[in-house]
PDB file of C-alpha atoms in Angstrom:
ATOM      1  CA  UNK Y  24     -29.542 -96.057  60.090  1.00  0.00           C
ATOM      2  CA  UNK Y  25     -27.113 -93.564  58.768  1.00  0.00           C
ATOM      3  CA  UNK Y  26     -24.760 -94.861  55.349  1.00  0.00           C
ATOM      4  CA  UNK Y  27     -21.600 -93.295  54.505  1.00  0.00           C
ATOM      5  CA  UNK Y  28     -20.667 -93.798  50.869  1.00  0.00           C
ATOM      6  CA  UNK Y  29     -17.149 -92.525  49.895  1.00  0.00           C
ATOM      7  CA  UNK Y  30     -13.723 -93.573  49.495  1.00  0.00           C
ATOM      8  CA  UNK Y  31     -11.834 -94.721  52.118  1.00  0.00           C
ATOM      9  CA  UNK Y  32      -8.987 -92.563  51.420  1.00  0.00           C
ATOM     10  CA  UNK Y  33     -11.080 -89.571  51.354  1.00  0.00           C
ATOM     11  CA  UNK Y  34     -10.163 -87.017  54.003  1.00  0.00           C
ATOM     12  CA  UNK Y  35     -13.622 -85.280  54.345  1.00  0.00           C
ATOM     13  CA  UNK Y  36     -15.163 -89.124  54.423  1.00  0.00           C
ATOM     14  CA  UNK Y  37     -12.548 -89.813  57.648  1.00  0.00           C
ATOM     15  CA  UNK Y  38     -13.723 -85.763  59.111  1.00  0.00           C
ATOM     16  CA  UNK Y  39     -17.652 -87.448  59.071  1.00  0.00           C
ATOM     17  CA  UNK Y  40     -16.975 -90.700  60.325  1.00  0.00           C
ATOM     18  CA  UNK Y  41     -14.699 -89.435  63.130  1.00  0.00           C
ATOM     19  CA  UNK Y  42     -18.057 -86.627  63.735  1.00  0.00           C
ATOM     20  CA  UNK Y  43     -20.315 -89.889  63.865  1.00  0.00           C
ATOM     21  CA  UNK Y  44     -18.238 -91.558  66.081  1.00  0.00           C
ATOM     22  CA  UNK Y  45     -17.647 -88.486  68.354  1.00  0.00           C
ATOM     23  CA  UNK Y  46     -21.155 -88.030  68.525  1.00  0.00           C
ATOM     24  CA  UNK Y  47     -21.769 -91.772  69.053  1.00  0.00           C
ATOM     25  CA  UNK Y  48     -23.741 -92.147  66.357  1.00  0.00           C
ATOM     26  CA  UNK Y  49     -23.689 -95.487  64.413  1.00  0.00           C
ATOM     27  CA  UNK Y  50     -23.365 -95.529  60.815  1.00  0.00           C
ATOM     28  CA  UNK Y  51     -22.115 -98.083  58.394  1.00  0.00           C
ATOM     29  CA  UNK Y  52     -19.284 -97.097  55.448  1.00  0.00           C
ATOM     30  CA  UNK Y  53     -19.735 -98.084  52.018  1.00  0.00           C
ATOM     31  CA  UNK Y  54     -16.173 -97.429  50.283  1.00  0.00           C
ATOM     32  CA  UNK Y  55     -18.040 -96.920  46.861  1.00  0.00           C
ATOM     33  CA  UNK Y  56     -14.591 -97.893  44.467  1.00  0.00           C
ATOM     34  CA  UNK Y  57     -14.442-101.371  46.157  1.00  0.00           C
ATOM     35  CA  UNK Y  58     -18.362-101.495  46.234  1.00  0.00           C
ATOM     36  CA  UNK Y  59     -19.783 -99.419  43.309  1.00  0.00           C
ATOM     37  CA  UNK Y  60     -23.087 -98.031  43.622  1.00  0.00           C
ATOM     38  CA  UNK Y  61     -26.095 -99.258  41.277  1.00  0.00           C
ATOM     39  CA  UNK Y  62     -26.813 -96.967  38.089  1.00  0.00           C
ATOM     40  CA  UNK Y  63     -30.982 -96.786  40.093  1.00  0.00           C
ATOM     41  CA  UNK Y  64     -29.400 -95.700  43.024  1.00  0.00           C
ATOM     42  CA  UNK Y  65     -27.177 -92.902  41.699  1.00  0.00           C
ATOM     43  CA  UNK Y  66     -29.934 -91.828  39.612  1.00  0.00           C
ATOM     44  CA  UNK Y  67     -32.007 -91.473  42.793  1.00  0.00           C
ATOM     45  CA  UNK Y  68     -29.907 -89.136  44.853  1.00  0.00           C
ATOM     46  CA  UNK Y  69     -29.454 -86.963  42.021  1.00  0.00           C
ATOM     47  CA  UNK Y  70     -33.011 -86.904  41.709  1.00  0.00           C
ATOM     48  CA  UNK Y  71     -33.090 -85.716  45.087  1.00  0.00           C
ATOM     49  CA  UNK Y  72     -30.104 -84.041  45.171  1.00  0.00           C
ATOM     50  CA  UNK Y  73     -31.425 -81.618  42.876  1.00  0.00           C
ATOM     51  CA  UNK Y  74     -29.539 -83.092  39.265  1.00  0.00           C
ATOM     52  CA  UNK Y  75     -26.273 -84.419  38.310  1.00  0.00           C
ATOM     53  CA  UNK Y  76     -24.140 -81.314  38.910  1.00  0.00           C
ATOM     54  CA  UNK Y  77     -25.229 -81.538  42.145  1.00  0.00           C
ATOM     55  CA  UNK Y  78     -24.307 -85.206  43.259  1.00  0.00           C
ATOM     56  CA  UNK Y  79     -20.758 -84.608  40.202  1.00  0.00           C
ATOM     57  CA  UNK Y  80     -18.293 -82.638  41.670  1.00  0.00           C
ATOM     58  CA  UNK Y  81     -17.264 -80.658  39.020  1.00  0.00           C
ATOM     59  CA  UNK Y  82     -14.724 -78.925  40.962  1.00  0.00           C
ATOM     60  CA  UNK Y  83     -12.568 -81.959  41.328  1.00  0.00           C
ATOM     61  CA  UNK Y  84      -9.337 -82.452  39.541  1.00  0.00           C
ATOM     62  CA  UNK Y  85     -10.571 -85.748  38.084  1.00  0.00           C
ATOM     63  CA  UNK Y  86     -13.107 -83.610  36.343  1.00  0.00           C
ATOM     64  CA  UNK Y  87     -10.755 -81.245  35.079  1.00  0.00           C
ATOM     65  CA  UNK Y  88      -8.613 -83.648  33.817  1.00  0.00           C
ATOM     66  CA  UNK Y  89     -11.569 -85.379  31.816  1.00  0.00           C
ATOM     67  CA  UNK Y  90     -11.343 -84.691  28.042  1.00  0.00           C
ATOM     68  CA  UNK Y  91     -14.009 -82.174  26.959  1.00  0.00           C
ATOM     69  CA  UNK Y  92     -16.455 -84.530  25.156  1.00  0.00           C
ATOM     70  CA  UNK Y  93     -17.258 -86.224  28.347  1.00  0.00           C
ATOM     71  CA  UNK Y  94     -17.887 -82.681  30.328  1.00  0.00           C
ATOM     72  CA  UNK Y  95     -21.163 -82.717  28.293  1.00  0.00           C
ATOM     73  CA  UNK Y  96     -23.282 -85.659  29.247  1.00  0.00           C
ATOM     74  CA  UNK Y  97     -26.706 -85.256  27.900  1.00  0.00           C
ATOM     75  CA  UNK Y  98     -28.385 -88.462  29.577  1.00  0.00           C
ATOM     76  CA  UNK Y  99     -29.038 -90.235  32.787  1.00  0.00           C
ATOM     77  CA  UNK Y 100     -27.014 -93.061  31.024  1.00  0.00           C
ATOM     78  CA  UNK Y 101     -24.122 -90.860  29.597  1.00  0.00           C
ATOM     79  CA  UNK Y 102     -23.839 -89.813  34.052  1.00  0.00           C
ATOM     80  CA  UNK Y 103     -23.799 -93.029  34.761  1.00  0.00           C
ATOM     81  CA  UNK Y 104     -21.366 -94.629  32.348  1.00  0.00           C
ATOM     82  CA  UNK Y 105     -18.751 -91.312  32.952  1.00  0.00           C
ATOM     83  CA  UNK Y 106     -19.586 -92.156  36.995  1.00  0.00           C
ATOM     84  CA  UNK Y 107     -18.522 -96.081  36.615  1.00  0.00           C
ATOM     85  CA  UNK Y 108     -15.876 -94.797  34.612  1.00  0.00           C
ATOM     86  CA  UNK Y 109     -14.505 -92.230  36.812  1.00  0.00           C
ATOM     87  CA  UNK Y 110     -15.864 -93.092  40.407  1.00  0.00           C
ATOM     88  CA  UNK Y 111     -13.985 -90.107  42.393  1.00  0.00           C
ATOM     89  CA  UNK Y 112     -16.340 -88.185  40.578  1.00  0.00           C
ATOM     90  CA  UNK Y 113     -19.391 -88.175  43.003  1.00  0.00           C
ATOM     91  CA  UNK Y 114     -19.172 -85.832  45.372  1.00  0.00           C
ATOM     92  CA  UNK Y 115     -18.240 -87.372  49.062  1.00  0.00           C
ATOM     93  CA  UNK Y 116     -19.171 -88.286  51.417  1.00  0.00           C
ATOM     94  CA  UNK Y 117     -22.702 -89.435  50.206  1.00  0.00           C
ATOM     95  CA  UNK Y 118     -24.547 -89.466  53.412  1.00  0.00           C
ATOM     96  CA  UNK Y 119     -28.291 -91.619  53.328  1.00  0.00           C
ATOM     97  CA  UNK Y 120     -30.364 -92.023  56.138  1.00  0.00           C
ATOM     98  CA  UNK Y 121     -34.560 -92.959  56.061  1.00  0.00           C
ATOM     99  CA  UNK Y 122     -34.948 -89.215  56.080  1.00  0.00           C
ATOM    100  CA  UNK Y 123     -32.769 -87.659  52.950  1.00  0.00           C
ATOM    101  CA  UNK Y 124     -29.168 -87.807  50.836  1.00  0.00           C
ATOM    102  CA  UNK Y 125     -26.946 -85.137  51.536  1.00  0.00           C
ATOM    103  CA  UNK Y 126     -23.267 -84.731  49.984  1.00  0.00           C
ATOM    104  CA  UNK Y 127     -20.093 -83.614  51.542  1.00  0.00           C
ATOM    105  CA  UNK Y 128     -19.418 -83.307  54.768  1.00  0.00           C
ATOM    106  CA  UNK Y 129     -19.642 -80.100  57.244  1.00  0.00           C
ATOM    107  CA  UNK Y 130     -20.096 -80.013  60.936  1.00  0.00           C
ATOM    108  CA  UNK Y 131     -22.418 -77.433  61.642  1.00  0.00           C
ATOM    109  CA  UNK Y 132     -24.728 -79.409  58.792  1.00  0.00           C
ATOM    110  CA  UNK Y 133     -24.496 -82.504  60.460  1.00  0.00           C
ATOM    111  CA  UNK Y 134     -24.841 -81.086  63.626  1.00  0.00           C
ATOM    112  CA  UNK Y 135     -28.377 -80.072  62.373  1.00  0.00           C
ATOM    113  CA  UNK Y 136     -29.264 -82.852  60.534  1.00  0.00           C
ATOM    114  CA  UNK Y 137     -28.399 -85.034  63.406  1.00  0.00           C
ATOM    115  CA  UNK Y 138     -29.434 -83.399  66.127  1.00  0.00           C
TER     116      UNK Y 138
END
């Protein structure tokens, strides 16, 4: 089973669902503002991910916007409380099957990872 977790809004989470469906491949959509994602869970898929930076898109213009004391935090829990805080923040979509995580969305990727 394939989960999306994103934002609803989010134009590369609507480019991956429309791949899914295209593909007809069934997935279910987890619209993680209206839904927000469990501190253990987060920490998981950065584990996996590779760290933070990797599952925070640092890139974003929320993130540039974010006042320089919180562009430094030091702790699982100082991720997590600037992720609850600022939830457009993790990088989308978040895509979890029983195989791995991935983040963001391309179609050559998911053409592999799917195949």
């Amino acid at each position: 089973m394939i989960t999306l977790y994103g934002l609803k809004n989010c134009s590369t989470c609507k480019k991956a669902m429309k791949w899914l469906d295209e593909q007809s491949l069934s997935y279910t959509f987890v619209d993680y503002r209206d839904h927000p994602i469990e501190g253990i869970q987060l920490k998981s898929w950065a584990q996996q991910l590779g760290g933070w930076p990797k599952l925070v898109n640092r890139a974003s213009p929320t993130w540039r916007q974010l006042p320089e004391d919180k562009k430094t935090p030091a702790t699982d829990e100082d991720w997590l409380q600037l992720i609850a805080e600022f939830p457009t923040l993790v990088r989308r979509p978040v895509t979890v099957d029983s195989q791995m995580v991935t983040v963001g969305f391309k179609p050559d990727l998911y053409a592999q990872r799917f195949a």
